[in-house]
Amino acid sequence: METASCSILYTLGFSRNTLNSTINNNHCLPPKSNICSIPSFSSTFPRNFNSHGKNLQFNDFTAFSSSSSSQNHNPSQELAVLLEVDGVLMDAYQAGNRQAFNLAFQKLGLDCANWTEPVYLDLVRRSASNEEKMLVLYFNRIGWPTSLPTSEKDSFVRSVLREKKNALEELVLKSLPLQPGVEEFIDDACNKGIPVVILTSYSKDGDKIARSIVEKLGDERLTKIKVVGNEEVEKSLYGQLVFGKGVSSSLDEQLAKEERKSALAEKQRIAEEVASMLKVSVNIDTTSSESLEKIVVALRAGAEIAEVPVCNCVLIAGSKSGLAAAEQIGMPCVVLRSSFTSRAEFPTANAIMDGFGGADLTISKLCQKRWS
């Protein structure tokens, strides 16, 4: 994992006033309050610690006793919790998405199309969760509607995805429950004065549906937490830097971006030359790198809004992409398994847990453990 500084400020061309007003929120300097402090020494769990009877792992995870906490008080270390929506607040991967696709098929009169659980999971695996590819794979297998011209396959796929999104919104609002224990987890954090930030900006099903899921937490709970969606990310200091609004990045950062663009353009050029010889068409997929950058910006914005240094935030993730982004900026990450990731491996996660509460993830465990 990159041992990054907890601040981006040293590499950016900020004015002295901007630096003074933001450094306490982004760098590992003593914060305003000391709520869940972490001591400077601890006993260490063995790497890849596994609990008995639960699928629970700790990687480079250290703990401390309550007596050492009072004796080794370090006010520069504070905790904030950042929560993803997909697979964390709600496990909509399997039940929600699969049901939504089947409802979309019914709405469009596709009586022959029905995704059982094994079919859905197979399509997810084969397409790497790309829903357009899932539909193409499926209809290539069972046959496309006979009345559909070949030239209209793309528009047909888009219409299915549009109906699926509408169906998922209704399911989220009416029937899909939040993850067991997540409300108590958030309440416990709030009662201990630990900032809780929910990240909706890079949710798989979009900011709007993600916010509908967040609203299930209830009005009272929502007054105690922060929600970081697309608008909040764009208005954040780091978001303004990345999106080029209001803050100028340093020359080094601009050059690094231009180098990445040039490298991708060169890859595309070479691919096109090879394709022309083979008489096929190709396109370099830059989605993964662009998606990762979007998540990194959201995590930075979450830390900024929580007013806690990146290195003292803990991301509770339900996806590999969230874990990868957290690793890139040096943010500890606990992965919560869902139906979609039940068999996935997360070797770089600081901990892997099955759910909230009891023997799984609790605020007390986050307060009693840290990563070296």
GROMACS .gro file of C-alpha atoms in nm:
model
  372
    1MET     CA    1   0.000   0.000   0.000
    2GLU     CA    2   0.123   0.343  -0.084
    3THR     CA    3   0.256   0.519   0.223
    4ALA     CA    4   0.109   0.850   0.119
    5SER     CA    5   0.107   1.172   0.315
    6CYS     CA    6  -0.227   1.247   0.471
    7SER     CA    7  -0.236   1.571   0.277
    8ILE     CA    8  -0.225   1.673  -0.084
    9LEU     CA    9  -0.150   2.030   0.010
   10TYR     CA   10   0.229   2.012  -0.019
   11THR     CA   11   0.201   1.932  -0.390
   12LEU     CA   12  -0.062   2.190  -0.479
   13GLY     CA   13  -0.028   2.556  -0.564
   14PHE     CA   14  -0.256   2.697  -0.294
   15SER     CA   15  -0.237   3.047  -0.158
   16ARG     CA   16  -0.122   3.099   0.202
   17ASN     CA   17  -0.478   3.180   0.316
   18THR     CA   18  -0.621   2.868   0.153
   19LEU     CA   19  -0.348   2.658   0.306
   20ASN     CA   20  -0.404   2.797   0.654
   21SER     CA   21  -0.778   2.742   0.638
   22THR     CA   22  -0.760   2.383   0.519
   23ILE     CA   23  -0.445   2.227   0.656
   24ASN     CA   24  -0.601   2.116   0.985
   25ASN     CA   25  -0.865   1.922   0.793
   26ASN     CA   26  -0.635   1.744   0.551
   27HIS     CA   27  -0.304   1.692   0.724
   28CYS     CA   28  -0.209   1.489   1.028
   29LEU     CA   29  -0.204   1.783   1.265
   30PRO     CA   30  -0.393   1.791   1.598
   31PRO     CA   31  -0.766   1.810   1.515
   32LYS     CA   32  -1.020   2.022   1.695
   33SER     CA   33  -1.158   1.744   1.909
   34ASN     CA   34  -1.048   1.413   2.048
   35ILE     CA   35  -1.329   1.165   2.047
   36CYS     CA   36  -1.203   0.817   1.972
   37SER     CA   37  -0.831   0.853   2.024
   38ILE     CA   38  -0.581   0.591   1.920
   39PRO     CA   39  -0.271   0.533   2.133
   40SER     CA   40   0.081   0.528   2.004
   41PHE     CA   41   0.161   0.169   2.096
   42SER     CA   42  -0.025  -0.162   2.084
   43SER     CA   43   0.000  -0.536   2.063
   44THR     CA   44  -0.026  -0.673   1.712
   45PHE     CA   45  -0.256  -0.938   1.566
   46PRO     CA   46  -0.085  -1.195   1.342
   47ARG     CA   47  -0.124  -1.112   0.974
   48ASN     CA   48  -0.442  -1.254   0.815
   49PHE     CA   49  -0.597  -1.315   1.157
   50ASN     CA   50  -0.908  -1.533   1.134
   51SER     CA   51  -1.179  -1.560   1.398
   52HIS     CA   52  -1.340  -1.892   1.482
   53GLY     CA   53  -1.681  -1.956   1.335
   54LYS     CA   54  -1.692  -1.632   1.138
   55ASN     CA   55  -1.542  -1.528   0.807
   56LEU     CA   56  -1.343  -1.252   0.971
   57GLN     CA   57  -0.991  -1.146   0.884
   58PHE     CA   58  -0.752  -0.878   1.006
   59ASN     CA   59  -0.447  -0.774   0.806
   60ASP     CA   60  -0.184  -0.563   0.984
   61PHE     CA   61  -0.448  -0.483   1.245
   62THR     CA   62  -0.334  -0.373   1.592
   63ALA     CA   63  -0.520  -0.341   1.919
   64PHE     CA   64  -0.477  -0.171   2.254
   65SER     CA   65  -0.609  -0.210   2.604
   66SER     CA   66  -0.825   0.051   2.774
   67SER     CA   67  -0.557   0.115   3.036
   68SER     CA   68  -0.297   0.200   2.774
   69SER     CA   69  -0.544   0.435   2.607
   70SER     CA   70  -0.552   0.673   2.901
   71GLN     CA   71  -0.177   0.660   2.949
   72ASN     CA   72  -0.079   0.711   2.584
   73HIS     CA   73  -0.327   0.971   2.473
   74ASN     CA   74  -0.243   1.113   2.131
   75PRO     CA   75  -0.475   1.401   2.037
   76SER     CA   76  -0.349   1.406   1.676
   77GLN     CA   77  -0.521   1.079   1.598
   78GLU     CA   78  -0.897   1.076   1.545
   79LEU     CA   79  -1.145   0.848   1.373
   80ALA     CA   80  -1.405   0.902   1.101
   81VAL     CA   81  -1.610   0.633   0.929
   82LEU     CA   82  -1.686   0.645   0.556
   83LEU     CA   83  -1.954   0.406   0.431
   84GLU     CA   84  -2.021   0.291   0.076
   85VAL     CA   85  -2.383   0.224  -0.020
   86ASP     CA   86  -2.363  -0.085  -0.243
   87GLY     CA   87  -2.313  -0.396  -0.035
   88VAL     CA   88  -2.273  -0.195   0.288
   89LEU     CA   89  -2.593   0.002   0.357
   90MET     CA   90  -2.792  -0.238   0.143
   91ASP     CA   91  -2.712  -0.567  -0.031
   92ALA     CA   92  -2.889  -0.485  -0.355
   93TYR     CA   93  -2.644  -0.667  -0.583
   94GLN     CA   94  -2.829  -0.996  -0.595
   95ALA     CA   95  -3.186  -0.955  -0.474
   96GLY     CA   96  -3.243  -0.596  -0.587
   97ASN     CA   97  -3.071  -0.594  -0.925
   98ARG     CA   98  -3.191  -0.940  -1.026
   99GLN     CA   99  -3.552  -0.860  -0.935
  100ALA     CA  100  -3.526  -0.525  -1.115
  101PHE     CA  101  -3.405  -0.692  -1.435
  102ASN     CA  102  -3.691  -0.943  -1.424
  103LEU     CA  103  -3.943  -0.664  -1.368
  104ALA     CA  104  -3.794  -0.477  -1.664
  105PHE     CA  105  -3.828  -0.786  -1.883
  106GLN     CA  106  -4.195  -0.816  -1.783
  107LYS     CA  107  -4.259  -0.448  -1.849
  108LEU     CA  108  -4.115  -0.483  -2.201
  109GLY     CA  109  -4.313  -0.799  -2.272
  110LEU     CA  110  -4.006  -1.027  -2.281
  111ASP     CA  111  -4.180  -1.334  -2.140
  112CYS     CA  112  -3.894  -1.564  -2.238
  113ALA     CA  113  -3.643  -1.368  -2.027
  114ASN     CA  114  -3.611  -1.453  -1.659
  115TRP     CA  115  -3.295  -1.447  -1.450
  116THR     CA  116  -3.273  -1.707  -1.179
  117GLU     CA  117  -3.007  -1.660  -0.914
  118PRO     CA  118  -2.753  -1.897  -1.082
  119VAL     CA  119  -2.808  -1.729  -1.421
  120TYR     CA  120  -2.765  -1.383  -1.273
  121LEU     CA  121  -2.444  -1.471  -1.086
  122ASP     CA  122  -2.299  -1.638  -1.396
  123LEU     CA  123  -2.369  -1.327  -1.604
  124VAL     CA  124  -2.217  -1.104  -1.338
  125ARG     CA  125  -1.902  -1.315  -1.334
  126ARG     CA  126  -1.868  -1.331  -1.712
  127SER     CA  127  -1.928  -0.959  -1.765
  128ALA     CA  128  -1.730  -0.828  -1.465
  129SER     CA  129  -2.057  -0.665  -1.346
  130ASN     CA  130  -2.103  -0.463  -1.665
  131GLU     CA  131  -2.482  -0.463  -1.708
  132GLU     CA  132  -2.477  -0.388  -2.081
  133LYS     CA  133  -2.247  -0.686  -2.135
  134MET     CA  134  -2.474  -0.899  -1.914
  135LEU     CA  135  -2.769  -0.830  -2.143
  136VAL     CA  136  -2.567  -0.892  -2.460
  137LEU     CA  137  -2.432  -1.221  -2.325
  138TYR     CA  138  -2.779  -1.333  -2.219
  139PHE     CA  139  -2.960  -1.254  -2.543
  140ASN     CA  140  -2.674  -1.395  -2.749
  141ARG     CA  141  -2.734  -1.715  -2.555
  142ILE     CA  142  -3.116  -1.739  -2.569
  143GLY     CA  143  -3.172  -1.535  -2.885
  144TRP     CA  144  -3.272  -1.174  -2.943
  145PRO     CA  145  -3.638  -1.076  -2.997
  146THR     CA  146  -3.729  -1.186  -3.349
  147SER     CA  147  -3.883  -0.850  -3.438
  148LEU     CA  148  -3.567  -0.660  -3.339
  149PRO     CA  149  -3.344  -0.544  -3.627
  150THR     CA  150  -2.973  -0.603  -3.573
  151SER     CA  151  -2.905  -0.230  -3.599
  152GLU     CA  152  -3.132  -0.163  -3.299
  153LYS     CA  153  -2.970  -0.397  -3.048
  154ASP     CA  154  -2.791  -0.112  -2.871
  155SER     CA  155  -3.110   0.092  -2.827
  156PHE     CA  156  -3.290  -0.222  -2.706
  157VAL     CA  157  -3.024  -0.279  -2.439
  158ARG     CA  158  -3.052   0.085  -2.329
  159SER     CA  159  -3.430   0.054  -2.300
  160VAL     CA  160  -3.396  -0.256  -2.079
  161LEU     CA  161  -3.144  -0.077  -1.855
  162ARG     CA  162  -3.373   0.225  -1.831
  163GLU     CA  163  -3.667   0.009  -1.721
  164LYS     CA  164  -3.439  -0.182  -1.484
  165LYS     CA  165  -3.329   0.142  -1.317
  166ASN     CA  166  -3.693   0.250  -1.271
  167ALA     CA  167  -3.783  -0.088  -1.125
  168LEU     CA  168  -3.487  -0.076  -0.887
  169GLU     CA  169  -3.595   0.267  -0.759
  170GLU     CA  170  -3.938   0.125  -0.676
  171LEU     CA  171  -3.789  -0.181  -0.508
  172VAL     CA  172  -3.553   0.031  -0.298
  173LEU     CA  173  -3.836   0.257  -0.184
  174LYS     CA  174  -4.085  -0.022  -0.112
  175SER     CA  175  -3.932  -0.353  -0.018
  176LEU     CA  176  -3.554  -0.384   0.002
  177PRO     CA  177  -3.425  -0.362   0.361
  178LEU     CA  178  -3.107  -0.205   0.491
  179GLN     CA  179  -2.826  -0.433   0.604
  180PRO     CA  180  -2.898  -0.583   0.949
  181GLY     CA  181  -2.718  -0.388   1.219
  182VAL     CA  182  -2.613  -0.089   1.005
  183GLU     CA  183  -2.850   0.151   1.183
  184GLU     CA  184  -2.717   0.050   1.523
  185PHE     CA  185  -2.361   0.083   1.391
  186ILE     CA  186  -2.427   0.440   1.275
  187ASP     CA  187  -2.607   0.527   1.599
  188ASP     CA  188  -2.315   0.399   1.804
  189ALA     CA  189  -2.070   0.610   1.601
  190CYS     CA  190  -2.284   0.921   1.638
  191ASN     CA  191  -2.326   0.866   2.013
  192LYS     CA  192  -1.947   0.849   2.046
  193GLY     CA  193  -1.908   1.168   1.842
  194ILE     CA  194  -1.741   0.990   1.551
  195PRO     CA  195  -1.814   1.154   1.213
  196VAL     CA  196  -2.008   0.927   0.975
  197VAL     CA  197  -1.997   1.001   0.601
  198ILE     CA  198  -2.199   0.805   0.345
  199LEU     CA  199  -2.064   0.804  -0.010
  200THR     CA  200  -2.330   0.805  -0.282
  201SER     CA  201  -2.133   0.969  -0.564
  202TYR     CA  202  -1.987   0.649  -0.711
  203SER     CA  203  -2.270   0.409  -0.631
  204LYS     CA  204  -2.315   0.148  -0.901
  205ASP     CA  205  -2.679   0.242  -0.957
  206GLY     CA  206  -2.629   0.617  -0.947
  207ASP     CA  207  -2.647   0.896  -0.694
  208LYS     CA  208  -3.029   0.920  -0.699
  209ILE     CA  209  -3.095   0.557  -0.607
  210ALA     CA  210  -2.813   0.563  -0.353
  211ARG     CA  211  -2.971   0.863  -0.181
  212SER     CA  212  -3.305   0.679  -0.173
  213ILE     CA  213  -3.128   0.400   0.016
  214VAL     CA  214  -2.971   0.652   0.255
  215GLU     CA  215  -3.314   0.804   0.325
  216LYS     CA  216  -3.422   0.471   0.474
  217LEU     CA  217  -3.203   0.558   0.772
  218GLY     CA  218  -3.470   0.806   0.883
  219ASP     CA  219  -3.481   1.183   0.923
  220GLU     CA  220  -3.340   1.195   1.276
  221ARG     CA  221  -3.039   0.983   1.184
  222LEU     CA  222  -2.978   1.184   0.868
  223THR     CA  223  -2.934   1.503   1.073
  224LYS     CA  224  -2.633   1.344   1.245
  225ILE     CA  225  -2.443   1.219   0.940
  226LYS     CA  226  -2.299   1.361   0.617
  227VAL     CA  227  -2.386   1.241   0.267
  228VAL     CA  228  -2.132   1.292  -0.010
  229GLY     CA  229  -2.284   1.279  -0.356
  230ASN     CA  230  -2.181   1.423  -0.690
  231GLU     CA  231  -2.255   1.783  -0.589
  232GLU     CA  232  -2.063   1.758  -0.262
  233VAL     CA  233  -1.764   1.603  -0.439
  234GLU     CA  234  -1.752   1.880  -0.700
  235LYS     CA  235  -1.769   2.149  -0.431
  236SER     CA  236  -1.495   1.993  -0.218
  237LEU     CA  237  -1.145   2.136  -0.231
  238TYR     CA  238  -0.999   1.824  -0.389
  239GLY     CA  239  -1.294   1.797  -0.626
  240GLN     CA  240  -1.238   2.151  -0.748
  241LEU     CA  241  -0.876   2.064  -0.811
  242VAL     CA  242  -0.953   1.749  -1.009
  243PHE     CA  243  -1.241   1.901  -1.206
  244GLY     CA  244  -1.051   2.226  -1.263
  245LYS     CA  245  -1.300   2.456  -1.092
  246GLY     CA  246  -1.170   2.735  -0.875
  247VAL     CA  247  -0.837   2.580  -0.774
  248SER     CA  248  -0.533   2.536  -0.994
  249SER     CA  249  -0.333   2.217  -0.963
  250SER     CA  250   0.044   2.224  -0.949
  251LEU     CA  251   0.257   2.190  -1.259
  252ASP     CA  252   0.360   1.838  -1.156
  253GLU     CA  253   0.000   1.726  -1.124
  254GLN     CA  254  -0.096   1.878  -1.459
  255LEU     CA  255   0.200   1.709  -1.625
  256ALA     CA  256   0.109   1.374  -1.468
  257LYS     CA  257  -0.245   1.401  -1.607
  258GLU     CA  258  -0.117   1.490  -1.951
  259GLU     CA  259   0.122   1.194  -1.942
  260ARG     CA  260  -0.165   0.957  -1.859
  261LYS     CA  261  -0.373   1.099  -2.146
  262SER     CA  262  -0.080   1.067  -2.385
  263ALA     CA  263  -0.016   0.707  -2.281
  264LEU     CA  264  -0.380   0.612  -2.337
  265ALA     CA  265  -0.384   0.789  -2.674
  266GLU     CA  266  -0.068   0.602  -2.778
  267LYS     CA  267  -0.222   0.269  -2.673
  268GLN     CA  268  -0.531   0.348  -2.878
  269ARG     CA  269  -0.318   0.443  -3.181
  270ILE     CA  270  -0.120   0.119  -3.168
  271ALA     CA  271  -0.436  -0.084  -3.118
  272GLU     CA  272  -0.596   0.083  -3.421
  273GLU     CA  273  -0.290   0.006  -3.637
  274VAL     CA  274  -0.303  -0.360  -3.537
  275ALA     CA  275  -0.678  -0.366  -3.587
  276SER     CA  276  -0.652  -0.221  -3.936
  277MET     CA  277  -0.415  -0.503  -4.035
  278LEU     CA  278  -0.652  -0.762  -3.886
  279LYS     CA  279  -0.958  -0.580  -4.024
  280VAL     CA  280  -1.129  -0.555  -3.685
  281SER     CA  281  -1.229  -0.260  -3.469
  282VAL     CA  282  -1.094  -0.201  -3.119
  283ASN     CA  283  -1.124   0.056  -2.846
  284ILE     CA  284  -0.905   0.088  -2.537
  285ASP     CA  285  -1.124   0.073  -2.226
  286THR     CA  286  -1.025   0.350  -1.984
  287THR     CA  287  -1.333   0.309  -1.766
  288SER     CA  288  -1.154   0.137  -1.479
  289SER     CA  289  -0.888   0.408  -1.439
  290GLU     CA  290  -1.145   0.686  -1.472
  291SER     CA  291  -1.374   0.511  -1.223
  292LEU     CA  292  -1.089   0.471  -0.975
  293GLU     CA  293  -1.005   0.842  -0.999
  294LYS     CA  294  -1.370   0.927  -0.931
  295ILE     CA  295  -1.370   0.710  -0.619
  296VAL     CA  296  -1.042   0.861  -0.498
  297VAL     CA  297  -1.194   1.209  -0.531
  298ALA     CA  298  -1.501   1.097  -0.335
  299LEU     CA  299  -1.287   0.951  -0.055
  300ARG     CA  300  -1.081   1.271  -0.035
  301ALA     CA  301  -1.401   1.476  -0.026
  302GLY     CA  302  -1.543   1.252   0.246
  303ALA     CA  303  -1.236   1.303   0.465
  304GLU     CA  304  -1.251   1.678   0.400
  305ILE     CA  305  -1.619   1.700   0.498
  306ALA     CA  306  -1.557   1.487   0.808
  307GLU     CA  307  -1.272   1.724   0.897
  308VAL     CA  308  -1.048   1.426   0.971
  309PRO     CA  309  -0.716   1.341   0.798
  310VAL     CA  310  -0.735   1.076   0.527
  311CYS     CA  311  -0.509   0.842   0.724
  312ASN     CA  312  -0.747   0.851   1.023
  313CYS     CA  313  -1.060   0.773   0.820
  314VAL     CA  314  -1.174   0.413   0.775
  315LEU     CA  315  -1.365   0.318   0.460
  316ILE     CA  316  -1.626   0.045   0.501
  317ALA     CA  317  -1.636  -0.090   0.148
  318GLY     CA  318  -1.845  -0.344  -0.037
  319SER     CA  319  -1.643  -0.337  -0.357
  320LYS     CA  320  -1.293  -0.404  -0.488
  321SER     CA  321  -1.287  -0.062  -0.653
  322GLY     CA  322  -1.346   0.112  -0.321
  323LEU     CA  323  -1.066  -0.092  -0.164
  324ALA     CA  324  -0.829  -0.008  -0.452
  325ALA     CA  325  -0.901   0.365  -0.421
  326ALA     CA  326  -0.854   0.361  -0.044
  327GLU     CA  327  -0.526   0.176  -0.084
  328GLN     CA  328  -0.405   0.433  -0.337
  329ILE     CA  329  -0.443   0.724  -0.092
  330GLY     CA  330  -0.341   0.541   0.225
  331MET     CA  331  -0.689   0.518   0.381
  332PRO     CA  332  -0.754   0.206   0.594
  333CYS     CA  333  -1.033  -0.010   0.452
  334VAL     CA  334  -1.260  -0.275   0.602
  335VAL     CA  335  -1.443  -0.486   0.343
  336LEU     CA  336  -1.796  -0.601   0.423
  337ARG     CA  337  -1.892  -0.912   0.230
  338SER     CA  338  -2.216  -0.917   0.035
  339SER     CA  339  -2.391  -1.177  -0.179
  340PHE     CA  340  -2.191  -1.043  -0.474
  341THR     CA  341  -1.850  -1.065  -0.303
  342SER     CA  342  -1.902  -1.372  -0.085
  343ARG     CA  343  -1.628  -1.567  -0.264
  344ALA     CA  344  -1.402  -1.277  -0.363
  345GLU     CA  345  -1.053  -1.232  -0.222
  346PHE     CA  346  -0.941  -0.902  -0.069
  347PRO     CA  347  -0.575  -0.956   0.024
  348THR     CA  348  -0.499  -0.586   0.073
  349ALA     CA  349  -0.797  -0.508   0.299
  350ASN     CA  350  -0.719  -0.426   0.659
  351ALA     CA  351  -1.010  -0.644   0.767
  352ILE     CA  352  -1.285  -0.854   0.606
  353MET     CA  353  -1.615  -0.902   0.784
  354ASP     CA  354  -1.954  -1.054   0.717
  355GLY     CA  355  -2.179  -0.785   0.862
  356PHE     CA  356  -2.245  -0.541   1.141
  357GLY     CA  357  -2.269  -0.608   1.514
  358GLY     CA  358  -2.184  -0.896   1.742
  359ALA     CA  359  -1.875  -1.085   1.629
  360ASP     CA  360  -1.852  -0.872   1.315
  361LEU     CA  361  -1.800  -0.500   1.263
  362THR     CA  362  -1.869  -0.264   1.554
  363ILE     CA  363  -1.758   0.086   1.642
  364SER     CA  364  -1.587  -0.049   1.953
  365LYS     CA  365  -1.362  -0.265   1.736
  366LEU     CA  366  -1.271   0.031   1.518
  367CYS     CA  367  -1.187   0.235   1.828
  368GLN     CA  368  -0.979  -0.045   1.976
  369LYS     CA  369  -0.782  -0.131   1.664
  370ARG     CA  370  -0.565   0.051   1.418
  371TRP     CA  371  -0.339  -0.032   1.127
  372SER     CA  372   0.037  -0.006   1.144
   0.00000   0.00000   0.00000
